[in-house]
Amino acid sequence: MGMGNPLLDISAEVGQDILDKYDVKMDNAILAEEKHVPIYKELVDNHSPQFIAGGATQNSIRVAQWIMTANGKSGQSAYMGCVGTDQFGKQLEECAAADGVKVHYMKDESTPTGTCAVLVKGGERSLIANLAAANNFKPSHLETAESKSIYESASVYYIAGFFLTVSVDSLKIVAEHALANNKTFCLNLSAPFIIDFFGDQVATALEYADYLFCNESEAAAYGKKHGLGDDLKEVALKIAASPKKNTVKPRTVIFTQGSESTIVACNGKVEAHAVQPLPKEQLVDTNGAGDAFVGGFLASLLAEKDVSKCVDAGHWAARFIIQQSGCTLSKPCEYKL
């Protein structure tokens, strides 16, 4: 089960002029400020964008279910978040359902569904999220009978760090359930701004994490903020050894590094798992690569595979997604768990 910020991606190829105009960097993710508001209309009016179901956690759950469905395990996933009662919300629900995910959205009649501007240049991406309704998820949604039956029947939970700006109380309800029942709780640090500006929320969530995911820029930001040095293998080991509520199972820390090796740390040991490079001409865009990695990893984890097999599934899923525009699952999955 995933819980996060459901967003409709408005994805377009742009030039450096747009990046400069809105003061954004490639391979980064930020929340929209006042100065970014016009970009959504500008993309629609001038850049023939694609509208793609997004939101980091929702992407990961869709990819995990896509892989599980291909391996004879349909209907094994669920997702919660908050949307508006508009066309975009309906589009998100239809897309997730088409991928076999049970969605149980909280619906906010007064606020539009959130959107994310995905600026693609040379295969790299920059994200500007306008959370809108996604920002209004409340713990009360988890008190409904349907929500309870969903999260109580799950065995693995995944929440991206982006949700830490929305409702830490909701995260704690799910994380406490996982802890009390010795289930698996997974967290992603998601973006450098989460680490830099939501440190207390990250610290709260991290104590519950049995698996922690992030990419190299987030790992570096965490290492810098907490004085852990700049050797990412050391940073991974230190995060793996940091305080944890469930002492029955050790924490596994996974740092993806694009086409460089993925770092995995657990129980005082650290390994690097090589990534099979993709020829540059086959790269469409990197939007959703990290989400897809987590999706592959989670599908393999649910199939009770060891961590190296989970990483392999993650690499395969990320490699598939970067050959698509955004997190689109255009054909049946060929990966065998």
Coordinates of C-alpha atoms in Angstrom, one line a residue, residues 111-323:
T111 CA -9.7 22.4 -4.4
P112 CA -8.5 21.3 -7.8
T113 CA -6.4 18.1 -8.3
G114 CA -2.7 18.7 -8.0
T115 CA -0.5 19.0 -11.0
C116 CA 3.3 18.7 -11.7
A117 CA 5.1 20.6 -14.4
V118 CA 7.7 18.1 -15.9
L119 CA 10.3 20.1 -17.8
V120 CA 12.3 17.8 -20.1
K121 CA 15.5 18.8 -21.7
G122 CA 18.1 16.4 -23.2
G123 CA 16.4 13.5 -21.5
E124 CA 16.8 15.0 -18.0
R125 CA 13.9 16.3 -16.0
S126 CA 13.0 19.1 -13.6
L127 CA 9.7 18.9 -11.6
I128 CA 7.6 21.8 -10.2
A129 CA 4.7 20.5 -8.1
N130 CA 1.5 22.4 -7.4
L131 CA 0.0 20.2 -4.7
A132 CA -3.4 21.8 -4.5
A133 CA -5.8 19.1 -3.3
A134 CA -2.9 16.7 -2.6
N135 CA -1.9 19.0 0.2
N136 CA -5.3 18.5 2.0
F137 CA -5.0 14.8 2.9
K138 CA -6.2 14.3 6.5
P139 CA -5.8 11.5 9.1
S140 CA -9.6 11.3 9.2
H141 CA -9.5 9.5 5.8
L142 CA -7.7 6.7 7.4
E143 CA -10.5 6.3 10.0
T144 CA -13.0 5.2 7.3
A145 CA -13.9 1.4 7.2
E146 CA -12.6 1.1 3.7
S147 CA -9.2 2.7 4.5
K148 CA -8.8 0.6 7.6
S149 CA -9.5 -2.6 5.6
I150 CA -6.9 -1.5 3.0
Y151 CA -4.1 -0.7 5.3
E152 CA -4.7 -3.5 7.7
S153 CA -4.6 -6.1 4.9
A154 CA -1.3 -4.8 3.5
S155 CA 2.0 -6.3 4.5
V156 CA 4.3 -3.7 2.9
Y157 CA 3.9 0.1 3.0
Y158 CA 5.6 2.8 0.9
I159 CA 5.5 6.5 1.4
A160 CA 7.6 9.1 -0.5
G161 CA 9.2 12.0 1.4
F162 CA 7.0 14.4 -0.5
F163 CA 4.1 13.4 1.7
L164 CA 6.0 14.7 4.8
T165 CA 5.0 18.3 3.7
V166 CA 1.3 17.2 3.8
S167 CA 0.4 15.0 6.8
V168 CA 3.0 13.4 9.1
D169 CA 0.1 12.4 11.4
S170 CA -1.3 10.2 8.6
L171 CA 2.1 8.7 8.0
K172 CA 2.4 7.9 11.7
I173 CA -0.9 6.1 11.7
V174 CA 0.2 3.7 8.9
A175 CA 3.8 3.4 10.3
E176 CA 2.6 2.6 13.8
H177 CA 0.3 -0.1 12.4
A178 CA 3.3 -1.5 10.5
L179 CA 5.4 -1.4 13.6
A180 CA 2.8 -3.0 15.9
N181 CA 2.3 -5.9 13.4
N182 CA 6.0 -6.3 12.4
K183 CA 5.1 -5.4 8.8
T184 CA 7.5 -3.6 6.4
F185 CA 7.6 0.2 6.1
C186 CA 9.5 1.8 3.3
L187 CA 10.3 5.5 2.9
N188 CA 11.9 7.7 0.2
L189 CA 13.7 11.0 0.9
S190 CA 12.4 12.2 -2.5
A191 CA 14.2 15.6 -2.9
P192 CA 16.9 17.7 -1.4
F193 CA 14.4 20.4 -0.3
I194 CA 12.6 17.8 1.9
I195 CA 15.9 17.0 3.7
D196 CA 16.9 20.7 4.0
F197 CA 13.6 22.2 5.1
F198 CA 11.6 19.3 6.6
G199 CA 14.3 17.8 8.8
D200 CA 12.1 17.2 11.8
Q201 CA 9.5 15.4 9.7
V202 CA 12.2 13.3 8.0
A203 CA 13.6 12.4 11.5
T204 CA 10.2 11.3 12.7
A205 CA 9.5 9.1 9.6
L206 CA 13.0 7.7 9.4
E207 CA 12.7 5.9 12.7
Y208 CA 10.0 3.7 11.2
A209 CA 11.8 2.9 8.0
D210 CA 12.8 -0.7 7.4
Y211 CA 13.9 0.3 3.8
L212 CA 15.0 3.8 2.9
F213 CA 15.4 4.9 -0.7
C214 CA 16.9 8.0 -2.3
N215 CA 19.1 9.2 -5.2
E216 CA 22.6 10.4 -5.0
S217 CA 21.8 14.2 -4.7
E218 CA 19.4 13.5 -1.8
A219 CA 22.0 11.2 -0.2
A220 CA 24.6 14.0 -0.5
A221 CA 22.1 16.5 0.9
Y222 CA 21.4 14.3 3.9
G223 CA 25.1 13.6 4.5
K224 CA 25.9 17.3 4.4
K225 CA 23.0 18.3 6.7
H226 CA 23.8 15.7 9.3
G227 CA 27.6 15.9 9.1
L228 CA 28.0 12.3 7.8
G229 CA 30.7 13.2 5.2
D230 CA 30.5 13.0 1.5
D231 CA 31.4 9.3 0.9
L232 CA 28.0 8.0 0.0
K233 CA 28.8 4.4 1.1
E234 CA 29.6 5.8 4.5
V235 CA 26.5 7.9 4.6
A236 CA 24.4 4.8 3.7
L237 CA 26.0 2.8 6.5
K238 CA 25.4 5.6 9.0
I239 CA 21.7 6.0 8.0
A240 CA 21.3 2.2 8.2
A241 CA 22.7 2.2 11.7
S242 CA 20.6 5.2 13.0
P243 CA 17.9 4.7 15.6
K244 CA 15.0 2.5 14.5
K245 CA 11.7 1.7 16.2
N246 CA 11.4 -1.9 15.0
T247 CA 14.5 -3.5 16.3
V248 CA 13.5 -7.0 15.0
K249 CA 14.6 -6.2 11.5
P250 CA 17.7 -4.2 10.4
R251 CA 17.3 -1.1 8.2
T252 CA 18.3 -1.4 4.5
V253 CA 19.4 1.8 2.8
I254 CA 19.3 2.0 -1.0
F255 CA 20.9 4.9 -2.9
T256 CA 20.3 5.0 -6.7
Q257 CA 22.8 7.0 -8.8
G258 CA 21.3 7.1 -12.3
S259 CA 23.6 5.0 -14.5
E260 CA 26.2 4.6 -11.8
S261 CA 26.1 1.6 -9.4
T262 CA 23.3 1.4 -6.8
I263 CA 24.5 1.4 -3.2
V264 CA 22.9 -0.9 -0.6
A265 CA 23.8 -0.8 3.1
C266 CA 22.5 -3.1 5.8
N267 CA 23.9 -4.6 9.0
G268 CA 27.3 -2.8 8.8
K269 CA 27.9 -4.0 5.2
V270 CA 27.7 -2.0 2.0
E271 CA 27.5 -3.3 -1.6
A272 CA 27.5 -1.6 -5.0
H273 CA 25.2 -3.1 -7.6
A274 CA 26.1 -2.2 -11.2
V275 CA 23.6 -0.7 -13.6
Q276 CA 23.4 -1.9 -17.2
P277 CA 23.9 1.4 -19.1
L278 CA 21.3 2.4 -21.7
P279 CA 22.5 3.8 -25.0
K280 CA 21.9 7.6 -25.0
E281 CA 19.7 7.4 -28.2
Q282 CA 17.3 5.1 -26.3
L283 CA 16.7 7.6 -23.5
V284 CA 13.4 9.4 -23.7
D285 CA 13.3 11.1 -20.3
T286 CA 14.3 10.3 -16.7
N287 CA 11.0 11.4 -15.2
G288 CA 9.8 8.5 -13.0
A289 CA 13.1 6.5 -13.1
G290 CA 13.5 6.6 -9.3
D291 CA 9.8 5.8 -8.8
A292 CA 10.0 2.9 -11.2
F293 CA 13.1 1.6 -9.4
V294 CA 11.2 1.5 -6.1
G295 CA 8.2 -0.2 -7.9
G296 CA 10.4 -3.0 -9.2
F297 CA 12.1 -3.3 -5.8
L298 CA 8.7 -3.5 -4.0
A299 CA 7.3 -6.1 -6.4
S300 CA 10.3 -8.3 -5.8
L301 CA 10.2 -7.7 -2.0
L302 CA 6.6 -8.8 -2.0
A303 CA 7.7 -12.0 -3.8
E304 CA 10.1 -12.5 -0.9
K305 CA 13.2 -12.2 -3.1
D306 CA 16.6 -11.3 -1.6
V307 CA 17.9 -7.7 -1.8
S308 CA 20.1 -8.2 -4.8
K309 CA 17.1 -9.6 -6.8
C310 CA 15.0 -6.6 -5.5
V311 CA 17.7 -4.2 -6.8
D312 CA 17.8 -6.1 -10.2
A313 CA 14.0 -5.7 -10.5
G314 CA 14.4 -2.0 -9.7
H315 CA 17.1 -1.5 -12.3
W316 CA 15.0 -3.3 -14.9
A317 CA 11.9 -1.2 -14.2
A318 CA 13.8 2.1 -14.2
R319 CA 15.5 1.1 -17.5
F320 CA 12.0 0.5 -19.0
I321 CA 10.6 3.8 -17.8
I322 CA 13.4 6.0 -19.0
Q323 CA 12.6 4.7 -22.5

